[in-house]
XYZ file of C-alpha atoms in Angstrom:
328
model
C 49.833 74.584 25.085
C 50.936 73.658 21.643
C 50.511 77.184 19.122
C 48.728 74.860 16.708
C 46.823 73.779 19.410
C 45.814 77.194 20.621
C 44.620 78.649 17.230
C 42.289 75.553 16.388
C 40.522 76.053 19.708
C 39.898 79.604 18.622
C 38.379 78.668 15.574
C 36.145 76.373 17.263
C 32.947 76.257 15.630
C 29.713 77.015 17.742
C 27.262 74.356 16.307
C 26.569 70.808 17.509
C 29.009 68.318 16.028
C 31.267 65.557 17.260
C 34.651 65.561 18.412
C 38.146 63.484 18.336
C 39.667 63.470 21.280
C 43.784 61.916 20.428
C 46.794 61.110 21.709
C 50.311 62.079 20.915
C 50.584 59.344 18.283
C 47.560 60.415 16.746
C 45.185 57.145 18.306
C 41.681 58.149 18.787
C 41.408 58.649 23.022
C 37.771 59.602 23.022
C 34.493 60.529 20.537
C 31.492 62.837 22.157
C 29.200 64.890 20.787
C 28.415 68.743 21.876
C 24.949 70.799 21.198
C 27.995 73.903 21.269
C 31.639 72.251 20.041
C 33.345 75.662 20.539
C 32.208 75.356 24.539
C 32.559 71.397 24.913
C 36.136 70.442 23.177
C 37.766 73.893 25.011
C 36.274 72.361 28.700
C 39.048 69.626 28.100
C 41.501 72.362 27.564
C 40.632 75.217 29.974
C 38.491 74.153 32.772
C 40.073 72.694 36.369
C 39.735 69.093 37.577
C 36.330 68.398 37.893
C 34.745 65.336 40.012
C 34.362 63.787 36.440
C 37.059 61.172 37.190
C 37.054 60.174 33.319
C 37.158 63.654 32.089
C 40.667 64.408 34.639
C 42.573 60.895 33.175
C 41.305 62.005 29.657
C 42.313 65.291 29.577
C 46.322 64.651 31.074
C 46.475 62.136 27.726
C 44.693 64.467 24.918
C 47.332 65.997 22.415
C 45.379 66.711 19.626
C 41.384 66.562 18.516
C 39.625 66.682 15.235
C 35.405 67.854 14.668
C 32.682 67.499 12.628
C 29.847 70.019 12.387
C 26.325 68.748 12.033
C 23.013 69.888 11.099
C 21.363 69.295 14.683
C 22.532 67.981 18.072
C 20.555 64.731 16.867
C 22.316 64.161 13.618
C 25.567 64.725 16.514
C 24.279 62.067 18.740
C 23.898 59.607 15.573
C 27.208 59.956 14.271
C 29.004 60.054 17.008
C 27.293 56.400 17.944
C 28.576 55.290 14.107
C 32.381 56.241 14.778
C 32.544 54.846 18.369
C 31.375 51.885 16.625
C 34.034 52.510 13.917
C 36.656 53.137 16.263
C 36.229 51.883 19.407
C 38.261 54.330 21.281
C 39.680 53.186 24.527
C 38.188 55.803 27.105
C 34.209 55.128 25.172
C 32.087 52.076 25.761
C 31.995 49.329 23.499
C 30.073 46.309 23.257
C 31.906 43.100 22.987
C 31.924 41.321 20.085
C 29.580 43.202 18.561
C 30.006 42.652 15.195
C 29.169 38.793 15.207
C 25.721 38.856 16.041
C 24.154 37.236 13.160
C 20.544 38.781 11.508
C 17.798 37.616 9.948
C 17.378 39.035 6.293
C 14.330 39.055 4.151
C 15.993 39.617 0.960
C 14.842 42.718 -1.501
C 14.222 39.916 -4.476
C 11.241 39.496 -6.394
C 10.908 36.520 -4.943
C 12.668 36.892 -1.479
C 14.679 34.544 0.682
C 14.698 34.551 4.334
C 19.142 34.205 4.930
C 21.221 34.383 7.642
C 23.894 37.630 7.617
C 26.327 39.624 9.968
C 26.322 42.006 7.603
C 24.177 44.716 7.371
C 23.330 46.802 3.993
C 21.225 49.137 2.378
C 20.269 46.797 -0.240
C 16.225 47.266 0.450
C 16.552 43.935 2.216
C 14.592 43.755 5.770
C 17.058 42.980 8.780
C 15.379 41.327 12.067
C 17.971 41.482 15.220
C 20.663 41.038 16.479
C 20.321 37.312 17.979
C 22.603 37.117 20.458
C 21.587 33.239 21.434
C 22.325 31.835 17.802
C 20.631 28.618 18.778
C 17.378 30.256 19.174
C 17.732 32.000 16.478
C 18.645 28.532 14.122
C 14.679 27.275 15.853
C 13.627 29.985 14.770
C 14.899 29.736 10.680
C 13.329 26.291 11.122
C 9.950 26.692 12.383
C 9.292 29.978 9.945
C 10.726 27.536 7.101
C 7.613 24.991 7.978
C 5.428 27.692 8.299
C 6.028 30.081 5.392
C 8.210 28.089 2.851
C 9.924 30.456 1.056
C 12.855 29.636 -1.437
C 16.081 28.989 -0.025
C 18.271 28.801 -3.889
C 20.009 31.338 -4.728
C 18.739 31.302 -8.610
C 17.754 34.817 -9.453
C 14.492 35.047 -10.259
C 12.278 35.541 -12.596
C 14.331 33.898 -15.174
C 14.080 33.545 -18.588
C 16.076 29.543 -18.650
C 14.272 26.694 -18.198
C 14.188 25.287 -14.415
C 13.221 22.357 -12.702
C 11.855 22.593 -8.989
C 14.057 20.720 -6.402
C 13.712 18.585 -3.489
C 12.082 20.930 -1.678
C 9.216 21.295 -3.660
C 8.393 17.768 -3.696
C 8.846 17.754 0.718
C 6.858 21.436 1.013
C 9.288 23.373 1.778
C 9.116 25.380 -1.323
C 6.644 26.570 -3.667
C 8.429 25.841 -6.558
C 8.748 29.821 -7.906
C 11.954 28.354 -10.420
C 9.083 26.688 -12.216
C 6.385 29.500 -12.197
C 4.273 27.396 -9.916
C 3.518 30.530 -7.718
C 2.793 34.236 -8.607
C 4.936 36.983 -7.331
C 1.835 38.623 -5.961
C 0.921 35.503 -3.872
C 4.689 34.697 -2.937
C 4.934 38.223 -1.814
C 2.349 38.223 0.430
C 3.759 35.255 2.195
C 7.365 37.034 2.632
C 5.241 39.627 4.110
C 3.940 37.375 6.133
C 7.296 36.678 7.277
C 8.093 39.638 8.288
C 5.133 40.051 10.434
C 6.146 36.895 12.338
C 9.162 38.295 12.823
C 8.374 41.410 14.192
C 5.822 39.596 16.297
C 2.584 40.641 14.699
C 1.215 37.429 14.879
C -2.502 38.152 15.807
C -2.603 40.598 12.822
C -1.148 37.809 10.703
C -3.561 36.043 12.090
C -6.533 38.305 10.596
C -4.938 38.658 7.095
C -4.697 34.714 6.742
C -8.479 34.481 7.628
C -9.414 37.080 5.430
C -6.986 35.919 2.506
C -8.361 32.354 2.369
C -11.853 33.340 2.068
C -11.794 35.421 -0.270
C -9.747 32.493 -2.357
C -12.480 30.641 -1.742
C -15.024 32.913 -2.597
C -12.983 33.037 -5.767
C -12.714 29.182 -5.998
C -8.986 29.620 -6.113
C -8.889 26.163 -3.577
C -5.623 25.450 -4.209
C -4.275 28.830 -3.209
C -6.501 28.728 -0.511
C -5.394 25.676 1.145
C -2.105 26.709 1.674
C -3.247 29.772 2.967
C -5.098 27.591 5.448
C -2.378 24.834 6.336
C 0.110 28.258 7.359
C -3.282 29.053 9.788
C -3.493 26.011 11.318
C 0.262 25.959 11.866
C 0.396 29.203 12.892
C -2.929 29.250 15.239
C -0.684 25.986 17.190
C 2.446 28.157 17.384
C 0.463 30.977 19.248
C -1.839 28.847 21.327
C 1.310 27.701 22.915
C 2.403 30.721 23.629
C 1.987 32.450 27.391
C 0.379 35.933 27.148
C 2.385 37.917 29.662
C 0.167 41.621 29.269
C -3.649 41.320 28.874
C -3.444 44.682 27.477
C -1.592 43.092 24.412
C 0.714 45.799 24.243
C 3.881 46.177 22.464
C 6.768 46.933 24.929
C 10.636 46.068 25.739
C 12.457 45.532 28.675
C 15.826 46.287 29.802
C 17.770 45.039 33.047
C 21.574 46.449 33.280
C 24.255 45.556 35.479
C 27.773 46.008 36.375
C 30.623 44.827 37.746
C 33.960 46.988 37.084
C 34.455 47.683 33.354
C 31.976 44.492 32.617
C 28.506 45.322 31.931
C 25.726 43.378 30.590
C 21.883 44.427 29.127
C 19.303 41.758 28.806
C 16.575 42.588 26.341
C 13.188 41.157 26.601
C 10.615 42.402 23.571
C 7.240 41.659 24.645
C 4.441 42.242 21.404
C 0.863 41.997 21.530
C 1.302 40.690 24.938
C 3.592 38.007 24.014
C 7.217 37.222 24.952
C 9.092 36.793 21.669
C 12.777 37.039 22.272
C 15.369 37.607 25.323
C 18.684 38.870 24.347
C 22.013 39.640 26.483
C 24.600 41.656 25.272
C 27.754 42.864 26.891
C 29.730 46.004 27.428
C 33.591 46.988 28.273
C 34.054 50.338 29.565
C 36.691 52.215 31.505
C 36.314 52.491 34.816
C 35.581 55.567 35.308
C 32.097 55.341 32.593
C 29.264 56.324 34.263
C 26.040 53.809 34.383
C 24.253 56.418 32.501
C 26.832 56.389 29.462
C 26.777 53.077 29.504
C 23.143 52.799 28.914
C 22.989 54.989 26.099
C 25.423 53.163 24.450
C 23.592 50.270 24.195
C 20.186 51.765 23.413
C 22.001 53.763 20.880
C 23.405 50.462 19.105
C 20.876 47.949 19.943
C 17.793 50.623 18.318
C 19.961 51.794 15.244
C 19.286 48.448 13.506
C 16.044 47.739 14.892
C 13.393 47.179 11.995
C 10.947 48.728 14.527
C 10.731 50.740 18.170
C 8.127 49.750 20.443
C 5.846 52.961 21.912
C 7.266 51.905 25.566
C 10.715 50.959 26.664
C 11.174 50.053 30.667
C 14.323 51.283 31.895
C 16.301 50.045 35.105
C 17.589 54.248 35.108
C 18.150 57.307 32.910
C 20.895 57.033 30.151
C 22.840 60.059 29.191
C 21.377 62.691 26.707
C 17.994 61.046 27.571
C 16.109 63.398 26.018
C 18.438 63.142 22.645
C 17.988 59.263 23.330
C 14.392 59.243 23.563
C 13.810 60.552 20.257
């Protein structure tokens, strides 16, 4: 072994981090995460063939590696799930084509827009996905478009010029916020609305639309009112088509895995309130000699770090690795 080698796996650091495992040319091998680096990276180093199949090809190939401490082993298992992502490292699993999954984006404006994006950002906009069948998603944009007409310009609003509503005012599919003919209160609550549609919390929308256009009645605000009561009506149709698949109305998801060689695939299926609302399939690449169990986290990993919310119960087909890490 290599001098340099030697003396930077005695100064190993004995916190949780994540490590680099690299070739000869420098190329990124492998990326895990350890609750004790100074115990996990010198395993690859020290410790005789194993069963591990992945660990044995890994460790004939590793020339150099490279850490980072963390706070906590769950700050470890978050990072290390961001740079495999980065990196894609050929002995890790990565999900194919990951990055062109498109989102749906409430936008952080004053008055917001509901957009299409494949990119995300911290830019206190809401992101709803990954859609994986883009078609679905486009029925989607449509139907919440007749239902909750938000604007679709990109003028930035409020705005001190002069301007003149569009098309889509005169047709209903916009409010008209260009010419002041809707308050930011009331448009926000409709956006909010959105967002509850979204994140399939339709029978509670259903309450706060009630609620909302009585009291604008009570307050003879009719005009108000009556588009609070034509999104009802549209809405109440929507959900009275809809098959209830849990009487208990709960909020759940459901996973299914399965493999074939170094091809995986997870179907998603988020149930809320009892409701089916979306079925998604991704897939995975792996090497062969990925366990199930890795494989599994991975996904839950990158499918929940961009969720806008976790349901309280996730159904499992098996364990994933670090479940207990996972499960947090």
């Amino acid at each position: 072994m290599k001098e340099k080698l030697q003396t930077k796996l005695t100064n190993l650091p004995r916190g949780p981090g994540v490590y680099l495992m690299k070739d000869s040319g420098g190329r990124i091998l492998y990326i895990g995460k350890a609750k004790i680096l100074k115990n996990r990276v010198r395993s690859y180093f020290h410790e005789a063939p194993r069963r591990d199949l992945k660990t044995d090809v890994l460790r004939s190939k590793i020339s150099d590696f490279e850490v980072l401490v963390t706070d906590s082993e769950m700050e470890a298992l978050i990072l290390e799930n961001n740079l495999i992502k980065e990196h894609r490292p050929r002995y890790n699993v990565n999900l194919k084509d990951d990055k062109r999954y498109p989102y749906l984006k409430i936008t952080g404006e004053a008055f917001p827009r509901l957009l299409v994006t494949r990119v995300l950002k911290k830019d206190g906009g809401r992101y709803f996905g990954p859609y994986t069948e883009v078609k679905l998603m486009r029925q989607t944009l449509r139907l919440i478009r007749q239902i909750f007409p938000l604007r679709t310009c990109g003028l930035k609003l409020p705005s001190r010029r002069k301007n003149r509503v569009c098309l889509n005012y005169h047709i209903g599919r916009c409010f008209g916020p260009c010419e002041n003919r809707i308050s930011e209160e009331e448009y926000g609550q409709i956006a909010g609305g959105v967002g509850r549609f979204l994140a399939g919390r339709k029978v509670e929308l259903l309450k706060e639309l009630r609620s909302r256009m009585k009291s604008l009645a009570e307050a003879e605000e009719y005009e108000t009112a009556a588009r609070v009561r034509d999104q009802l009506q549209n809405l109440e149709g929507l959900i009275a088509r809809q098959k209830v698949l849990n009487p208990d109305m709960a909020d759940r998801d459901l996973i299914a895995f399965s493999r074939e060689g170094v091809d995986a695939c997870c179907v998603t299926m988020q149930v809320r309130e009892g409701v089916l609302i979306g079925r998604q399939h991704f897939y995975l690449v792996a090497s062969k000699t990925s366990e199930d169990g890795e494989l599994l986290k991975t996904f839950l990993m990158r499918f929940y770090n961009t969720a806008e919310a976790i349901p309280p119960q996730i159904l499992l087909p098996s364990k994933p690795k670090d479940e207990p890490l996972v499960g947090r």
